[in-house]
Short mmCIF file of C-alpha atoms (C1' of nucleotides) in Angstrom, two decimals:
data_model
loop_
_atom_site.label_atom_id
_atom_site.label_comp_id
_atom_site.label_asym_id
_atom_site.label_seq_id
_atom_site.Cartn_x
_atom_site.Cartn_y
_atom_site.Cartn_z
CA MET A 427 20.15 5.16 -10.19
CA LEU A 428 18.44 7.73 -7.96
CA ALA A 429 14.81 6.98 -8.79
CA TYR A 430 13.16 9.29 -6.26
CA PRO A 431 14.90 12.22 -4.50
CA PHE A 432 13.55 13.01 -1.04
CA GLY A 433 14.43 16.69 -0.86
CA PRO A 434 15.21 18.27 2.52
CA LEU A 435 14.62 15.87 5.41
CA VAL A 436 14.45 16.15 9.17
CA GLU A 437 15.88 13.41 11.37
CA GLY A 438 14.18 12.37 14.57
CA THR A 439 13.57 9.49 16.95
CA TRP A 440 10.56 7.17 16.89
CA VAL A 441 8.52 7.61 20.07
CA GLU A 442 5.07 6.11 19.55
CA ARG A 443 2.65 5.30 16.76
CA ARG A 444 -0.51 6.52 18.43
CA LYS A 445 -2.98 5.91 15.62
CA ARG A 446 -2.69 4.51 12.17
CA PHE A 447 -1.73 7.82 10.62
CA MET A 448 -0.07 9.56 13.52
CA LEU A 449 3.49 9.07 14.69
CA ASP A 450 5.04 10.87 17.64
CA VAL A 451 8.65 11.82 16.94
CA ALA A 452 11.30 13.45 19.11
CA LEU A 453 13.46 15.95 17.24
CA PRO A 454 17.18 16.31 18.06
CA ASP A 455 16.49 19.47 20.11
CA GLY A 456 14.02 17.54 22.27
CA THR A 457 10.90 18.94 20.66
CA MET A 458 8.04 16.46 20.35
CA ILE A 459 6.07 16.55 17.11
CA THR A 460 3.36 14.48 15.49
CA ALA A 461 4.08 13.38 11.93
CA HIS A 462 1.83 11.84 9.33
CA CYS A 463 2.51 8.12 8.91
CA PRO A 464 1.70 7.27 5.27
CA ASN A 465 1.87 3.55 5.96
CA THR A 466 -1.35 1.97 7.14
CA GLY A 467 0.12 -1.50 7.28
CA ALA A 468 1.44 -3.37 10.27
CA MET A 469 4.99 -2.05 9.59
CA THR A 470 6.35 -5.29 11.02
CA GLY A 471 9.90 -4.80 12.25
CA LEU A 472 9.81 -1.04 11.93
CA THR A 473 7.79 0.03 14.95
CA ASN A 474 10.75 0.33 17.29
CA PRO A 475 10.66 3.14 19.85
CA GLY A 476 14.05 4.82 19.87
CA ALA A 477 14.74 4.10 16.21
CA ARG A 478 15.99 6.92 14.00
CA VAL A 479 13.48 8.20 11.44
CA LEU A 480 13.62 10.52 8.44
CA LEU A 481 10.79 13.00 7.90
CA SER A 482 9.98 15.17 4.91
CA VAL A 483 8.44 18.60 5.47
CA SER A 484 5.49 20.00 3.57
CA ASP A 485 4.45 23.63 3.19
CA ASN A 486 0.89 22.68 2.32
CA PRO A 487 -1.27 24.83 4.67
CA LYS A 488 -4.15 22.37 4.39
CA ARG A 489 -2.19 19.61 6.08
CA ARG A 490 -2.76 18.96 9.75
CA TYR A 491 0.77 17.62 10.19
CA ARG A 492 3.65 19.20 8.30
CA HIS A 493 5.99 16.22 8.63
CA THR A 494 5.70 12.92 6.76
CA LEU A 495 7.49 9.72 7.72
CA GLU A 496 9.79 8.63 4.88
CA ALA A 497 12.18 6.07 6.41
CA VAL A 498 12.98 4.21 9.61
CA GLU A 499 16.37 2.82 10.60
CA ALA A 500 16.22 -0.93 11.22
CA ASP A 501 19.05 -3.45 11.45
CA GLY A 502 21.50 -0.66 10.69
CA VAL A 503 20.00 0.43 7.35
CA TRP A 504 17.36 2.92 6.30
CA VAL A 505 14.07 1.25 5.39
CA GLY A 506 11.47 3.09 3.34
CA ALA A 507 8.22 3.49 5.27
CA ASN A 508 6.19 5.65 2.90
CA THR A 509 3.90 3.31 0.94
CA GLN A 510 3.28 5.98 -1.67
CA ASN A 511 6.93 6.10 -2.70
CA PRO A 512 7.12 2.65 -4.36
CA ASN A 513 4.56 3.75 -6.92
CA ARG A 514 6.52 6.93 -7.58
CA VAL A 515 9.76 4.97 -7.92
CA ALA A 516 8.14 2.42 -10.20
CA LEU A 517 6.66 5.14 -12.39
CA ALA A 518 10.07 6.82 -12.71
CA LEU A 519 11.72 3.52 -13.62
CA ALA A 520 8.96 2.65 -16.08
CA ARG A 521 9.47 6.01 -17.79
CA ALA A 522 13.23 5.35 -17.83
CA ARG A 523 12.51 1.95 -19.45
CA VAL A 524 14.42 0.13 -16.73
CA ALA A 525 13.84 -3.65 -16.36
CA PRO A 526 11.49 -5.29 -15.52
CA PHE A 527 9.29 -2.56 -17.04
CA PRO A 528 8.45 -2.72 -20.76
CA ALA A 529 11.07 -1.23 -23.08
CA ALA A 530 8.47 0.76 -25.04
CA GLY A 531 4.88 1.94 -24.99
CA GLU A 532 2.64 4.63 -23.54
CA ILE A 533 2.79 4.77 -19.73
CA ARG A 534 -0.23 5.72 -17.63
CA PRO A 535 -0.37 5.58 -13.83
CA GLU A 536 -3.42 4.69 -11.73
CA VAL A 537 -5.63 3.41 -14.52
CA LYS A 538 -9.09 2.07 -13.85
CA TYR A 539 -10.11 -1.23 -15.39
CA GLY A 540 -12.88 -3.74 -14.90
CA LYS A 541 -15.71 -2.73 -12.58
CA ALA A 542 -13.84 -1.01 -9.79
CA GLU A 543 -10.22 -2.12 -10.04
CA ARG A 544 -7.33 0.27 -10.42
CA ILE A 545 -3.92 -0.77 -11.69
CA ASP A 546 -0.78 1.07 -10.58
CA ILE A 547 0.76 1.37 -14.06
CA LEU A 548 -0.57 0.51 -17.50
CA VAL A 549 1.82 0.33 -20.46
CA THR A 550 0.26 0.21 -23.91
CA GLY A 551 2.55 -0.85 -26.75
CA GLU A 552 2.36 0.48 -30.29
CA ASP A 553 0.67 -2.76 -31.30
CA GLY A 554 -2.03 -2.07 -28.71
CA ARG A 555 -0.89 -4.82 -26.37
CA ARG A 556 -1.32 -3.76 -22.75
CA THR A 557 0.83 -4.62 -19.73
CA PHE A 558 -0.88 -4.20 -16.36
CA ILE A 559 1.69 -3.57 -13.62
CA GLU A 560 0.94 -3.88 -9.90
CA ILE A 561 3.48 -2.53 -7.39
CA LYS A 562 3.83 -4.09 -3.95
CA ASN A 563 5.73 -2.36 -1.18
CA VAL A 564 8.17 -4.64 0.69
CA HIS A 565 10.06 -3.64 3.81
CA MET A 566 10.18 -6.78 5.95
CA LEU A 567 13.32 -8.86 6.46
CA GLU A 568 12.50 -12.21 8.05
CA ARG A 569 16.04 -13.58 7.84
CA PRO A 570 19.32 -11.78 7.16
CA GLY A 571 19.51 -10.92 3.48
CA GLU A 572 16.01 -12.24 2.73
CA ALA A 573 13.15 -9.82 2.09
CA SER A 574 9.59 -11.11 2.52
CA PHE A 575 6.04 -10.16 1.58
CA PRO A 576 3.38 -9.89 2.87
CA ASP A 577 4.05 -8.87 6.47
CA CYS A 578 0.42 -9.45 7.40
CA VAL A 579 -2.72 -10.96 5.87
CA THR A 580 -3.69 -8.93 2.84
CA ALA A 581 -7.04 -9.82 1.32
CA ARG A 582 -6.67 -6.93 -1.09
CA GLY A 583 -3.34 -8.25 -2.29
CA ALA A 584 -4.82 -11.67 -3.01
CA LYS A 585 -7.68 -9.97 -4.83
CA HIS A 586 -5.19 -8.08 -7.00
CA LEU A 587 -3.47 -11.34 -7.96
CA GLY A 588 -6.78 -12.76 -9.10
CA ALA A 589 -7.48 -9.64 -11.12
CA LEU A 590 -4.08 -9.87 -12.83
CA ALA A 591 -4.72 -13.53 -13.70
CA ASP A 592 -7.98 -12.40 -15.32
CA VAL A 593 -6.04 -9.77 -17.27
CA VAL A 594 -3.75 -12.45 -18.71
CA ALA A 595 -6.73 -14.68 -19.49
CA ALA A 596 -8.18 -11.77 -21.48
CA GLY A 597 -5.06 -11.63 -23.65
CA ASP A 598 -3.04 -8.87 -21.98
CA ASP A 599 0.20 -9.02 -20.00
CA ALA A 600 0.42 -8.65 -16.23
CA LEU A 601 3.43 -7.96 -14.05
CA THR A 602 3.71 -7.74 -10.27
CA VAL A 603 6.77 -5.90 -8.99
CA PHE A 604 7.78 -6.42 -5.36
CA LEU A 605 9.57 -3.14 -4.70
CA ILE A 606 11.85 -3.66 -1.71
CA GLN A 607 12.57 -0.48 0.22
CA ARG A 608 15.79 -1.60 1.88
CA GLY A 609 19.23 -2.42 0.54
CA ASP A 610 20.29 -5.20 2.92
CA CYS A 611 18.77 -8.14 1.06
CA ASP A 612 19.92 -10.38 -1.78
CA VAL A 613 16.82 -12.51 -2.33
CA PHE A 614 13.07 -12.20 -2.01
CA ARG A 615 10.79 -14.87 -0.62
CA LEU A 616 7.02 -15.10 -0.34
CA ALA A 617 5.86 -15.22 3.31
CA ARG A 618 3.34 -18.01 2.77
CA HIS A 619 3.21 -18.77 6.51
CA ILE A 620 1.87 -15.25 7.15
CA ASP A 621 -0.83 -15.25 4.47
CA THR A 622 -1.58 -18.67 2.96
CA ALA A 623 -4.36 -17.23 0.80
CA TYR A 624 -1.90 -14.81 -0.79
CA GLY A 625 0.48 -17.70 -1.42
CA GLU A 626 -2.24 -19.68 -3.13
CA GLY A 627 -3.20 -16.63 -5.17
CA PHE A 628 0.45 -16.24 -6.14
CA ASP A 629 0.55 -19.83 -7.40
CA ARG A 630 -2.63 -19.39 -9.43
CA ALA A 631 -1.43 -16.11 -10.91
CA LEU A 632 1.94 -17.59 -11.80
CA ALA A 633 0.27 -20.58 -13.47
CA ALA A 634 -2.02 -18.21 -15.36
CA GLY A 635 0.98 -16.37 -16.79
CA VAL A 636 1.34 -13.35 -14.51
CA ARG A 637 5.00 -12.33 -14.34
CA PHE A 638 6.73 -11.46 -11.06
CA ALA A 639 9.87 -9.48 -10.31
CA ALA A 640 11.61 -8.35 -7.14
CA LEU A 641 13.30 -4.97 -7.37
CA ARG A 642 15.66 -3.95 -4.61
CA CYS A 643 16.01 -0.27 -3.71
CA SER A 644 18.43 1.31 -1.25
CA ILE A 645 17.26 4.16 0.95
CA SER A 646 19.50 7.07 1.86
CA PRO A 647 18.83 10.63 3.06
CA GLU A 648 19.22 11.66 -0.60
CA GLY A 649 16.40 9.46 -1.81
CA ILE A 650 15.49 6.03 -3.13
CA HIS A 651 18.08 4.35 -5.32
CA ALA A 652 17.07 1.48 -7.62
CA ASP A 653 19.71 -1.26 -7.26
CA GLY A 654 18.23 -3.83 -9.63
CA LEU A 655 16.38 -7.13 -9.73
CA ILE A 656 17.05 -9.85 -7.17
CA PRO A 657 16.00 -13.52 -7.29
CA ILE A 658 12.60 -14.64 -6.08
CA LEU A 659 13.04 -17.86 -4.14
CA ASP A 660 10.04 -19.94 -3.37
CA GLY A 661 10.76 -23.58 -2.68
CA MET A 662 7.52 -24.74 -4.31
CA THR A 663 7.94 -23.28 -7.76
CA ASP A 664 11.08 -22.26 -9.53
CA VAL A 665 10.00 -18.66 -9.69
CA GLN A 666 13.54 -17.42 -9.94
CA LEU A 667 14.20 -19.09 -13.29
CA SER A 668 10.72 -18.26 -14.50
CA GLN A 669 11.21 -14.62 -13.64
CA ALA A 670 14.67 -14.43 -15.19
CA ALA A 671 13.50 -16.00 -18.43
CA ARG A 672 10.44 -13.80 -18.72
CA VAL A 673 12.18 -10.57 -17.81
CA ALA A 674 14.89 -11.33 -20.33
CA ALA A 675 12.21 -11.93 -22.93
"C1'" DT B 533 -7.56 27.00 -14.40
"C1'" DC B 534 -9.41 26.07 -10.16
"C1'" DA B 535 -12.15 23.69 -6.75
"C1'" DC B 536 -14.24 19.77 -5.29
"C1'" DC B 537 -14.99 14.81 -4.97
"C1'" DA B 538 -13.90 9.95 -4.99
"C1'" DA B 539 -10.77 6.30 -4.55
"C1'" DA B 540 -6.84 4.06 -2.70
"C1'" DC B 541 -3.93 2.41 1.09
"C1'" DT B 542 -4.78 -1.20 5.77
"C1'" DT B 543 -6.17 -2.22 10.27
"C1'" DC B 544 -8.72 -1.52 14.44
"C1'" DA B 545 -12.80 -0.76 17.19
"C1'" DG B 546 -17.46 -1.01 17.61
"C1'" DA B 547 -21.82 -2.76 15.91
"C1'" DT B 548 -24.45 -6.43 14.17
"C1'" DT B 549 -25.68 -11.16 13.28
"C1'" DG B 550 -25.93 -16.05 14.03
"C1'" DG B 551 -25.44 -20.24 16.71
"C1'" DC B 552 -25.66 -22.68 20.96
"C1'" DG C 412 -27.91 -14.49 27.42
"C1'" DC C 413 -23.36 -15.31 25.94
"C1'" DC C 414 -19.78 -15.95 22.73
"C1'" DA C 415 -17.78 -16.02 18.22
"C1'" DA C 416 -17.81 -14.55 13.64
"C1'" DT C 417 -18.71 -11.09 10.37
"C1'" DC C 418 -19.49 -6.51 8.80
"C1'" DT C 419 -18.82 -1.51 8.66
"C1'" DG C 420 -16.94 2.94 9.40
"C1'" DA C 421 -13.10 5.75 10.30
"C1'" DA C 422 -8.42 7.51 10.27
"C1'" DG C 423 -4.84 11.45 6.85
"C1'" DT C 424 -2.96 12.32 2.61
"C1'" DT C 425 -2.31 12.09 -2.29
"C1'" DT C 426 -3.82 11.93 -6.90
"C1'" DG C 427 -6.75 11.68 -10.88
"C1'" DG C 428 -11.13 12.88 -12.73
"C1'" DT C 429 -14.92 15.95 -13.36
"C1'" DG C 430 -17.51 20.08 -13.49
"C1'" DA C 431 -17.82 25.06 -13.20
#
DNA sequence: TCACCAAACTTCAGATTGGC
DNA sequence: GCCAATCTGAAGTTTGGTGA
């Protein structure tokens, strides 16, 4: 299903990522522009000068740069580069009651909890039971057909896993969705060699009862299409079976 | 209803601190 | 004094919350 339509896009060529939020792009007519890069991560595998990019255009007069990077072509497919889109896609799918999101309940995005934490989506069932849902953006392909996360050390990500484990300990449900913004993968694997602390946090969260799911999305100039869940392979824990059983439940 | 503010995202560069 | 480790601020945009 088309979970998030892009609207009109402009195609260009990646020239240089000058600063974290600024990307120089060459338009087809040779014009050089600076676009906003809404991805503050390392963008491993995507920072390829000469690669085709898709840009959305904003009419907001307050913006310094009218264009926003939406996708980069890598390995022959479009890869979503806007880290704000996964949350939008997840919210749309949650409202459509698509697995792995709860089949019923009140949906609220960006909900504060604890002292200073903020969860991406909170679903409250009619019985009052809450499901805290954290969305993680995935774009890296370490091996053909195998998506991986994280692409760099993410202390914040490990912190989120600990917070979700606390949520489960308090009697609520917690779900982490690895939303993969590329269609050329069949499995998801945790990149423990990149961030061992995140891997350890993953193990603790899994043992505590946090559920995990990997959701593959295909990117096209029309928008982001939700393909469905793919297996999480891990080698240390049989996450795939665990995930399948829990999602089915 | 509108305007304003804070928080979130992540990493780098520069400043600061501690140890030798 | 030097080096390494740690801390802090900044970068642009979006979105939700709050107050007028």
